[in-house]
XYZ file of C-alpha atoms in Angstrom:
578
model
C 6.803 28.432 -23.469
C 7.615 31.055 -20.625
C 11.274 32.341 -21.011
C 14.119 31.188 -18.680
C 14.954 34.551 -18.028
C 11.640 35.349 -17.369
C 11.936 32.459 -14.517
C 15.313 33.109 -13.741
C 14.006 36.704 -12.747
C 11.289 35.838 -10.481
C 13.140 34.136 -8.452
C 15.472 36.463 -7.979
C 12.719 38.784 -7.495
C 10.426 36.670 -5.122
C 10.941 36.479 -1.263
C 11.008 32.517 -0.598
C 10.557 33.468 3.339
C 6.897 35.540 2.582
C 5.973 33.124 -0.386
C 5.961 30.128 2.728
C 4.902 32.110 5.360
C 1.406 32.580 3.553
C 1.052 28.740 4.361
C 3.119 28.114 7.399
C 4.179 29.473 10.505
C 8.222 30.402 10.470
C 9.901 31.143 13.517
C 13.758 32.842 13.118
C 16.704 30.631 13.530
C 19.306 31.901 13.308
C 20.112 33.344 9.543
C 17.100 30.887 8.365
C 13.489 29.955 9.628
C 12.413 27.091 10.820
C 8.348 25.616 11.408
C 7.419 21.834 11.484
C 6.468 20.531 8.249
C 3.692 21.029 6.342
C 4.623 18.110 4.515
C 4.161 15.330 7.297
C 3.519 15.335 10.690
C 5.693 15.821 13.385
C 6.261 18.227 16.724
C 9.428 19.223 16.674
C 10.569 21.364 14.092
C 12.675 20.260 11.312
C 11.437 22.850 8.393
C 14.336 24.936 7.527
C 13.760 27.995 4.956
C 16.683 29.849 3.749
C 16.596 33.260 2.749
C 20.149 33.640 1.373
C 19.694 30.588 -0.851
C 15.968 31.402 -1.275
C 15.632 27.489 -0.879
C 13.568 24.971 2.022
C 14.675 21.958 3.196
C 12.962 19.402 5.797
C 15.243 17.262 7.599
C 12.229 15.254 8.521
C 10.940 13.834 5.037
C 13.212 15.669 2.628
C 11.167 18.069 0.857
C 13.049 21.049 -0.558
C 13.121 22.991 -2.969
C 12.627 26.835 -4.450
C 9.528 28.611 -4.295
C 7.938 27.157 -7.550
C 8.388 23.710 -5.720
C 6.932 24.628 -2.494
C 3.655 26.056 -4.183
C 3.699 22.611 -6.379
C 3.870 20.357 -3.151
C 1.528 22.480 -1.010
C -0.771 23.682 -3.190
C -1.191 21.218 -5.985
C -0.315 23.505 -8.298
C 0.932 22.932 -11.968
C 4.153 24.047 -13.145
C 3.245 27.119 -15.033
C 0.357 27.986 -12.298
C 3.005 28.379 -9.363
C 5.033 30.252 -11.914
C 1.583 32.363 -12.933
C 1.046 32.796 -8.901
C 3.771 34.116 -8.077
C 4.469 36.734 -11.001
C 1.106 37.807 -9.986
C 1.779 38.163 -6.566
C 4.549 40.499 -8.075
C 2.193 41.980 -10.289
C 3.709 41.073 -13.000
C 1.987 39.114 -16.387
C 3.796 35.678 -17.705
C 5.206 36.094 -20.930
C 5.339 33.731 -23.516
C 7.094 32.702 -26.390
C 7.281 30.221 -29.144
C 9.786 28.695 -31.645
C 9.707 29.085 -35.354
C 7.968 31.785 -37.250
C 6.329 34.444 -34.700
C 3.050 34.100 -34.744
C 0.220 36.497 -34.907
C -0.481 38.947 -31.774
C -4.402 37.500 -30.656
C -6.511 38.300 -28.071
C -6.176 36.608 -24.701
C -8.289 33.516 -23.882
C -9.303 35.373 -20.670
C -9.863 38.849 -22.252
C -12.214 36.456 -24.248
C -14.027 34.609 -21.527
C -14.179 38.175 -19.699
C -16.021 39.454 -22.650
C -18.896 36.526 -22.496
C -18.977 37.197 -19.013
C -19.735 40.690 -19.518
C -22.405 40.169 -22.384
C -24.273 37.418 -20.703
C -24.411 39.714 -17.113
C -26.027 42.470 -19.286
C -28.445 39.580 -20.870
C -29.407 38.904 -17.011
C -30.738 42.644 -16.908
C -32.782 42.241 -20.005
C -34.507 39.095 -19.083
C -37.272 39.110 -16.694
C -37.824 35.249 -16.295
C -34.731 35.142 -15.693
C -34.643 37.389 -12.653
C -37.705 36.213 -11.903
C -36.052 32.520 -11.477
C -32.979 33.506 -9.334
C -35.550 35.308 -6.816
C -37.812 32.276 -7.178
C -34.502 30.904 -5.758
C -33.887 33.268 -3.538
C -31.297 34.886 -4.645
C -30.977 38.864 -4.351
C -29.409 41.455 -6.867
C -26.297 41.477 -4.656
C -25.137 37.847 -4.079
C -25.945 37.771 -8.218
C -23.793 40.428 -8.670
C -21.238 39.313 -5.960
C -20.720 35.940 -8.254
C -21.308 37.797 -11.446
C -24.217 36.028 -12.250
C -25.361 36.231 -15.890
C -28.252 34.555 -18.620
C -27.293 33.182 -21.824
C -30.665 33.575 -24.429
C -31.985 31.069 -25.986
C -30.989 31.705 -29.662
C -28.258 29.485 -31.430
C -25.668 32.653 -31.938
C -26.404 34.985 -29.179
C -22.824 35.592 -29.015
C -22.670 37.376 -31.877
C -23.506 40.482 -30.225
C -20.473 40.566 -27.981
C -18.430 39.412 -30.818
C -18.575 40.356 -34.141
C -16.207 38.018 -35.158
C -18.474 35.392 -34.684
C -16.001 32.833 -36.684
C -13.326 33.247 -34.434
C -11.602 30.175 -33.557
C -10.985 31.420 -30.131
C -14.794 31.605 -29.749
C -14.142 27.600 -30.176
C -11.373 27.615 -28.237
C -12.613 28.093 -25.118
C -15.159 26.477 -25.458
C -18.185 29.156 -25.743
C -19.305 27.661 -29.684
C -19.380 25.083 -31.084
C -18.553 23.962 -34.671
C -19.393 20.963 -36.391
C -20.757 19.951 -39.783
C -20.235 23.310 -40.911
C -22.295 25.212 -38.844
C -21.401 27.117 -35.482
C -23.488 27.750 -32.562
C -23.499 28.671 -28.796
C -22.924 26.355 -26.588
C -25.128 28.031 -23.575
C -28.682 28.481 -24.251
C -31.645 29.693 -22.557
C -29.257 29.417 -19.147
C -28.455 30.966 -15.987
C -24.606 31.512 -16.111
C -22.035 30.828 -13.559
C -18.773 31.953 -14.625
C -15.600 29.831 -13.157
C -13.104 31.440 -11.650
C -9.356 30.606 -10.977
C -8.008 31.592 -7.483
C -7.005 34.428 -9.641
C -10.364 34.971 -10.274
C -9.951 35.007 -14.036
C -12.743 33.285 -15.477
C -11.534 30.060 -17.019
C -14.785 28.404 -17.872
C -19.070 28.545 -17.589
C -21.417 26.705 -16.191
C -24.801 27.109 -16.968
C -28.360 25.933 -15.412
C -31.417 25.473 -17.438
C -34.091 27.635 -16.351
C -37.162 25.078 -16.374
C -37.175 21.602 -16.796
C -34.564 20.000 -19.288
C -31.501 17.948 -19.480
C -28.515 18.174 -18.937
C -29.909 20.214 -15.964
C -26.370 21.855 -15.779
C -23.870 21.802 -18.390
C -20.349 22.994 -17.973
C -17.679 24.030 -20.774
C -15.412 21.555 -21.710
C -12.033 21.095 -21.164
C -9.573 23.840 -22.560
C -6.122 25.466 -22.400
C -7.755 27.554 -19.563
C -9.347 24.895 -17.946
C -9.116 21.195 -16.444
C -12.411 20.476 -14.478
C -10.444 18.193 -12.253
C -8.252 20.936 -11.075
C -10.906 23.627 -10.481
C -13.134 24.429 -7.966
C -16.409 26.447 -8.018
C -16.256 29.504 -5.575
C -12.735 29.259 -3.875
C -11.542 32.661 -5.469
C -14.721 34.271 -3.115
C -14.482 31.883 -0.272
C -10.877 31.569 0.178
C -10.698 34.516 2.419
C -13.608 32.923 4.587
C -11.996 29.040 4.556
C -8.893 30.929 5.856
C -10.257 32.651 8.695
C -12.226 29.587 9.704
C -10.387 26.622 8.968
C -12.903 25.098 7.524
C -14.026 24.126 3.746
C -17.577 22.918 2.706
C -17.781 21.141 -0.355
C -20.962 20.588 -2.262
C -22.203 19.286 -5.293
C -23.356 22.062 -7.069
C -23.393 25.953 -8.218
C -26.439 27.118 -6.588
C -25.450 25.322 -3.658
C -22.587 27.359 -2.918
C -24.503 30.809 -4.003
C -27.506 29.995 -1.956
C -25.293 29.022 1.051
C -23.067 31.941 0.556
C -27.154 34.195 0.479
C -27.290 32.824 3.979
C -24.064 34.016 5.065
C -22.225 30.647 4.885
C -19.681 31.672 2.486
C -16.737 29.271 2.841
C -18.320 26.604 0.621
C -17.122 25.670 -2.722
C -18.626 22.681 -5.529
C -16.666 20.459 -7.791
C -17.226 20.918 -11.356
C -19.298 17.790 -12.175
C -16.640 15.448 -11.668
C -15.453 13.158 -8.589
C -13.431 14.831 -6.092
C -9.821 14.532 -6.806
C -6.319 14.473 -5.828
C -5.871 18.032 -6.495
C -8.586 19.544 -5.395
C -8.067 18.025 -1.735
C -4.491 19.311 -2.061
C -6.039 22.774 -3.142
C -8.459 22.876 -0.094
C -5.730 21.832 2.371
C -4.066 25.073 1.546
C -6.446 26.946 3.102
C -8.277 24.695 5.719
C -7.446 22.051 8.572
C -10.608 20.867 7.773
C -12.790 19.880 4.935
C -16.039 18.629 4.972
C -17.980 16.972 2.354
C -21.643 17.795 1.814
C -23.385 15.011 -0.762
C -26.674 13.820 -1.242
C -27.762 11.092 1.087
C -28.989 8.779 -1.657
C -26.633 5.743 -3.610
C -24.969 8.366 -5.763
C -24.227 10.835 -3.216
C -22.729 8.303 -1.201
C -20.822 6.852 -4.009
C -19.196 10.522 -4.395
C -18.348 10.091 -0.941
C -16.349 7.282 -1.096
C -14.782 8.172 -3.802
C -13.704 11.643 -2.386
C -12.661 9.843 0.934
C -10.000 7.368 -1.200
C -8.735 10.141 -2.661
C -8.135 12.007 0.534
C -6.531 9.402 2.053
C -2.572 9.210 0.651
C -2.809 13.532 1.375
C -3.733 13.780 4.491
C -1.740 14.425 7.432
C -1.947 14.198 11.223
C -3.066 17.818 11.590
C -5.828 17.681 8.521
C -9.521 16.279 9.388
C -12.001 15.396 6.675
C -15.444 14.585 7.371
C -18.723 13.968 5.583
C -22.394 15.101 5.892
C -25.358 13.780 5.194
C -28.254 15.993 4.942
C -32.292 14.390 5.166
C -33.560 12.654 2.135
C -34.315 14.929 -0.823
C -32.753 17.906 1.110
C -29.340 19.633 -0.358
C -27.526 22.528 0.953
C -29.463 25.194 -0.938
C -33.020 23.786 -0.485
C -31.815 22.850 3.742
C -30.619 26.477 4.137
C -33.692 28.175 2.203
C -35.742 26.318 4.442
C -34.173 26.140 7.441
C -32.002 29.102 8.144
C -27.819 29.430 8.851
C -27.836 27.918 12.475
C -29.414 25.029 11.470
C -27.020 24.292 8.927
C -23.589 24.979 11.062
C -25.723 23.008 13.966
C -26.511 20.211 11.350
C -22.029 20.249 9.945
C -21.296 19.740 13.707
C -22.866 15.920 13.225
C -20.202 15.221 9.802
C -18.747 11.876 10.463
C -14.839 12.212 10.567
C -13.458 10.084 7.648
C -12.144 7.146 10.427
C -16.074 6.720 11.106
C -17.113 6.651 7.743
C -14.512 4.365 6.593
C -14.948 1.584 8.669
C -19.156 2.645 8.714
C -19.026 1.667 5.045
C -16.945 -1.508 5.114
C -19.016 -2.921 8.040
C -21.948 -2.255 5.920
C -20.544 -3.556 2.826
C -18.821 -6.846 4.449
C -21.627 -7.264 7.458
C -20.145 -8.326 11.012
C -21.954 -11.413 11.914
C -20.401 -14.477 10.991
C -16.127 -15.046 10.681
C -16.365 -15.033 7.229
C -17.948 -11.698 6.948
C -15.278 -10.241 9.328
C -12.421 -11.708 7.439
C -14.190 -10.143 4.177
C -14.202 -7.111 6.108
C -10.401 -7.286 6.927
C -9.789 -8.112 3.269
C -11.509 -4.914 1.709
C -10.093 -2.825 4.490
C -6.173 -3.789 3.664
C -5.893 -0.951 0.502
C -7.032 1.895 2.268
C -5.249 1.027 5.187
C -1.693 1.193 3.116
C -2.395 4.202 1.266
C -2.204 6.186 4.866
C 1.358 8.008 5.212
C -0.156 9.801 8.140
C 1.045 7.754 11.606
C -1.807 8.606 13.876
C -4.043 8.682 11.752
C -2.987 5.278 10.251
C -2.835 3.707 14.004
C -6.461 4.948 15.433
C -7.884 3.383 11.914
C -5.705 0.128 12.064
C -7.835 -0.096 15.953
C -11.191 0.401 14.289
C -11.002 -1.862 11.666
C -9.752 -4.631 14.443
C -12.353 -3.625 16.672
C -15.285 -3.737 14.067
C -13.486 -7.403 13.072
C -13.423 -8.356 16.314
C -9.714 -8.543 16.068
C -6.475 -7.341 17.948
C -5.028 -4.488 16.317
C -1.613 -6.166 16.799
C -2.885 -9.142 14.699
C -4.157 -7.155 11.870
C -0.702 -5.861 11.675
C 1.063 -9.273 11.684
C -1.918 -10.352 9.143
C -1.405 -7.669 6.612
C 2.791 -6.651 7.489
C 1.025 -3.191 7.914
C 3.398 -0.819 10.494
C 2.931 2.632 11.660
C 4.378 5.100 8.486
C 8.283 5.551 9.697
C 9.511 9.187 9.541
C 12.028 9.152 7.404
C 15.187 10.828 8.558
C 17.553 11.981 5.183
C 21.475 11.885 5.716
C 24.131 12.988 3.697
C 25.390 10.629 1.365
C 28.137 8.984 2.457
C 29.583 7.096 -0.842
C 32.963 6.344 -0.687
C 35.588 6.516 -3.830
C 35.866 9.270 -6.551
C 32.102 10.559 -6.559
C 32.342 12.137 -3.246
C 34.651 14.329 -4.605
C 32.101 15.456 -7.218
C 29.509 15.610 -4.391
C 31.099 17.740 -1.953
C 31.962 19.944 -4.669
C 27.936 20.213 -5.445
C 27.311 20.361 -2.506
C 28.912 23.137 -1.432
C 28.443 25.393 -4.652
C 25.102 24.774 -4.159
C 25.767 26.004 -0.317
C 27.702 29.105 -1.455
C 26.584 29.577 -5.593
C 29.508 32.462 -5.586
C 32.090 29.661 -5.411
C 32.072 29.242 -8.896
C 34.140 32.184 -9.569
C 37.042 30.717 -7.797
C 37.487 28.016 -11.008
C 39.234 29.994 -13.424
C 39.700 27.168 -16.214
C 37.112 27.131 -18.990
C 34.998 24.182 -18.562
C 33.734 23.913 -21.885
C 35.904 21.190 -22.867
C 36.942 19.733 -19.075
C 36.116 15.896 -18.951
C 36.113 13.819 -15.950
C 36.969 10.790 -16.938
C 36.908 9.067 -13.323
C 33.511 9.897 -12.344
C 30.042 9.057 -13.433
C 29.089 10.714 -16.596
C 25.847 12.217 -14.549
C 27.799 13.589 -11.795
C 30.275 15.186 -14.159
C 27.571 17.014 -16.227
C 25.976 18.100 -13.497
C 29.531 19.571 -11.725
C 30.710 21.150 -15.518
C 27.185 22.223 -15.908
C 26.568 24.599 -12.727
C 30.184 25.853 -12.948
C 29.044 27.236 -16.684
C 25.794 28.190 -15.010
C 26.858 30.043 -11.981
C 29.737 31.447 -13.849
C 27.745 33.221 -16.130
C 25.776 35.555 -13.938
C 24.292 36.359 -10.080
C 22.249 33.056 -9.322
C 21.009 31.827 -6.393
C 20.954 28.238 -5.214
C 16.908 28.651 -5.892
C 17.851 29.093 -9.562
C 20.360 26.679 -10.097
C 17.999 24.301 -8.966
C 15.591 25.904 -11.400
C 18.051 25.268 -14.214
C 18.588 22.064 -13.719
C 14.764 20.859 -12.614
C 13.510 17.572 -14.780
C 16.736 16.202 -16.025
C 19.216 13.621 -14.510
C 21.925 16.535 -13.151
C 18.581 17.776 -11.369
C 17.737 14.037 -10.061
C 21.496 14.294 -8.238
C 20.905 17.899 -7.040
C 17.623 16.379 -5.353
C 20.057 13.668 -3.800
C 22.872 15.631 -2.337
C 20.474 18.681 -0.816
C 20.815 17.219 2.799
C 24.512 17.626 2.797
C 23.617 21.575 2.105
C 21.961 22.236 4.692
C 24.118 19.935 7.033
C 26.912 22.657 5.912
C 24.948 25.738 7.004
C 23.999 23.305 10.801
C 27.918 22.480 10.773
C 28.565 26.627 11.317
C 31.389 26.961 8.970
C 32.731 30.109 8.158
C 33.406 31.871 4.405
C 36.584 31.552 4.854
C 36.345 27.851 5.464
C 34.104 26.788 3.349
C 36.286 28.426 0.384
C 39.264 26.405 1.776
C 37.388 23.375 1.438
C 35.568 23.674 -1.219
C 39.518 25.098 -3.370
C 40.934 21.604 -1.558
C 38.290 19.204 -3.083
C 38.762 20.930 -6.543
C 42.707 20.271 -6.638
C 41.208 16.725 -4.982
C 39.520 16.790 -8.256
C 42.063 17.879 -10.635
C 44.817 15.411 -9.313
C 42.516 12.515 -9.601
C 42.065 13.409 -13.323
C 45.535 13.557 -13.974
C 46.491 10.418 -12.345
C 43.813 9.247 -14.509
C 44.873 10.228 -18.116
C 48.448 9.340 -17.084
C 47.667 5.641 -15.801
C 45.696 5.653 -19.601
C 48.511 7.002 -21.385
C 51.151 4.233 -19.265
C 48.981 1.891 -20.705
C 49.266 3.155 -24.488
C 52.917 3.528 -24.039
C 53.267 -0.348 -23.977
C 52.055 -0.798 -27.755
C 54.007 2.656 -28.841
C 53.886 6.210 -27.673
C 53.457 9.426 -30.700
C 55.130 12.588 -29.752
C 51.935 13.823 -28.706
C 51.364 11.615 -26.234
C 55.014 11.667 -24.511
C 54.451 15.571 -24.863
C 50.799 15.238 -22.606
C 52.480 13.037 -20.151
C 54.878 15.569 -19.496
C 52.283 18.394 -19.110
C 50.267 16.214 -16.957
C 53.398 15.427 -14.304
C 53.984 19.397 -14.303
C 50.178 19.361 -13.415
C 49.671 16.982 -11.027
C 53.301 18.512 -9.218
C 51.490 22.031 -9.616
C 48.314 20.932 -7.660
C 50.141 18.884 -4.754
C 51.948 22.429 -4.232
């Protein structure tokens, strides 16, 4: 668990404006910034970042949110990896902390996987068919070192010379032994070594090719609490810089690819970690590139990984994004085409990747065939789900064309066939709900606005019910009140506070009418007038309330008590109209 005032902290800490600006272009705007979205396409700007409430906002689609958020949505980051990326952009470390009994102070999982690192580099210098392999390859002592290129001998506990505490369950942990049956051995042996970095570059797992012949020819470690092959990508933490300056992301199939590439100067190329290309990884690429392209084998399997990379591609990308996918000759990959071959042929060779429209509707026609009506219906048929899970409107209309055109179709009937339409930008509005909850709302609203307005409610609300709104909207009103009240927040961290439960849900819902405030130009001044008007608003409502339920008592008896509260309340509810 990472504290709450640890969080709390950092985002007080953190500059919102420089943690978005790595990702997108802001332009001033008055006292905010503004850039079109990087969360849907569009040409006129409706991105709004707030530096005073350390908060964004898009008018456009309605993303918002602090800076934990933004690195979540952008960057397809986890939860405690935005939170780890930005302390570390602070320099500072996460803490943890647990419940219960405190546990025993243990080595760090990465002080542990820097350790093997370390041991199996100095293996590397001791082996000579080793060396001898990565120049067969090659390779030179400097791209090695560059990637921290190791060996892991072929004895069962080699291991044991870089820990003494061979029986360490952290050894097991991350996944460097194994135990079973009583017994406990290293997992990599006889094996060139690629460590695994995080964009860190910590080293959060291994992978490791045999040096002859032998299966599995590469074997990764496993999943752990440092890492989640499906999230990870081989090389980024070196090539990030490269992808950056370029635009562009190459993504291969395996280690040596990316080393043997990056030998030959091509160093924006990363592999997946023997798994399909997913979600996240697209998302992860997208952070740094306009434009990724695939690099697979040309035969059944690498075509396969293809497809399955383009599906996943599809719901992410956006008008401004471009994937494509290349093909090299039959039994070539990147590191045997570039060994033999040279760098210009290669970046001559990426400039014929099909863009992902042409290899879509490439594959269906090949699947489905064109010649008779049925096989164009059939090809209609199987082109329907990828068609809907496009959000990105041009994109979504140039493929709706092809597909019609390689049916022999009018795009127009397609449409009418399948009730497919051009992806609508949505446009978000403040809620307008009539009755007692827009009471509640407005008051959200604008303590979310202006956080300091708390202060200005000088009742306890402890105890305060409100018994003529919904039960959500009055925890979340009683809730930030306590919140704000008890210290110096922003609007970024009572958003923080709040983030996963229902009071959060509302917050989500009534962030338009926010940032409508700060467009409607309203002074201090004003807003405190309004926002001390709605809370009498408030007050009288609850009054009126308990007196229409105590009226109601009164016809089957009133107690003392009761004619003593009505009394109170009338003084109230007199009080507030004054």
């Amino acid at each position: 668990m990472i504290p709450q005032t640890f969080i709390h902290d950092l985002l007080n800490r953190v500059d919102i404006v420089e943690v978005v600006g790595r990702h997108v272009r802001l332009k001033k705007s008055g006292a905010n910034y503004s850039a079109c979205c990087p969360f849907h396409s569009e040409k006129t700007p409706s991105f709004t970042v707030s530096p005073t409430k350390q908060f964004y906002h898009c008018f456009g689609c309605g993303a918002h949110g602090n800076a934990i958020s933004f690195l979540m949505a952008h960057g397809g980051m986890g939860y405690v990896e935005a939170i780890g990326e930005l302390a570390s952009s602070l320099g500072l470390a996460v803490p943890q902390e647990s419940g219960g009994i405190p546990e025993k102070k243990s080595p760090d999982l990465y002080e542990v996987m820097r350790q093997a690192a370390k041991h199996y580099r100095a293996e590397l210098k001791k082996s000579p068919a080793a060396i001898e392999y990565l120049r067969g390859r090659g390779l030179s002592g400097e791209i090695a070192q560059r990637f921290h290129l190791g060996y892991a001998p072929a004895g069962w506990r080699g291991l044991s010379g870089a820990f003494p505490d061979y029986e360490s369950p952290l050894l097991v942990e991350t996944g460097l032994v194994i135990a079973e049956e009583g017994k406990r051995y290293d997992r990599f042996r006889d094996r060139i070594m690629f460590p695994i970095e995080d964009e860190r570059g910590r080293i959060i797992a291994f992978g490791g090719r045999v040096l002859g012949e032998g299966e599995p020819k590469y074997l990764n470690s496993p999943e752990t609490p440092l890492f989640e092959k499906g999230r990870e990508l081989y090389g980024l933490f070196h090539a990030r810089r490269s992808i950056h300056d370029g635009s562009t992301a190459l993504v291969v199939e395996g280690y040596m690819d990316v080393v043997a590439l990056a030998q030959h100067g091509i160093d924006f190329a990363v592999a997946t970690l023997g798994t399909a290309t997913t979600p996240v990884h697209v998302q992860k690429l997208f952070r740094h590139a306009d434009h990724v392209v695939f690099s697979f084998d040309g035969d059944a399997a690498g075509r396969r990984a293809a497809w399955r990379a383009m599906e996943n591609a599809l719901s992410i990308l956006t008008d401004g994004k471009k994937v494509s996918f290349l093909f090299l000759p039959q039994g070539e990959d990147p590191d045997s085409f570039v060994r033999a071959r040279g760098k210009e042929a290669f970046l001559e060779v990426m400039k014929e990747a099909l863009p992902l429209s042409s290899f879509l509707v490439a594959g269906l026609a090949a699947k489905c065939g064109k010649d008779s009506g049925e096989d164009r219906a059939k090809l209609l048929h199987e082109a329907k789900p990828y068609l809907e899970k496009i959000t990105a409107p041009g994109l979504s209309l140039v493929l709706r064309k092809s597909v019609a055109a390689a049916a022999g179709a009018d795009p127009a009937e397609l449409d009418g066939l399948f009730g497919i339409k051009t992806p609508e930008r949505k446009v978000f509005h403040r809620p307008r709900k009539s009755g007692h909850p827009s009471v509640v709302r407005k008051l959200l609203e604008m303590l979310m606005h202006s956080p300091s307005l708390a202060t200005l409610v000088s009742e306890g609300c402890e105890n305060f019910e409100l018994p003529v709104v919904r039960k959500v909207e009055a925890s979340a009103l009683i809730g930030s009140l306590n919140f704000l009240k008890s210290g110096n927040f922003n609007t970024a961290e009572l958003f923080e506070h709040f983030r996963g439960t229902a009071e959060g849900a509302l917050l989500d819902e009534i962030t338009p009418g926010v940032f409508i405030l700060d467009e409607a130009g309203l002074g201090e001044e004003e807003i405190r007038s309004e926002f001390l008007g709605a809370w009498d608003q408030l007050q009288s409502m609850v009054c009126r309330a308990e007196m229409d339920a105590l009226l109601e008592k009164s016809r089957s008896g009133w107690s003392e008590g009761d004619k003593f509260r009505y009394i109170e309340l009338m003084q109230k509810l007199n009080f507030v109209k004054k």
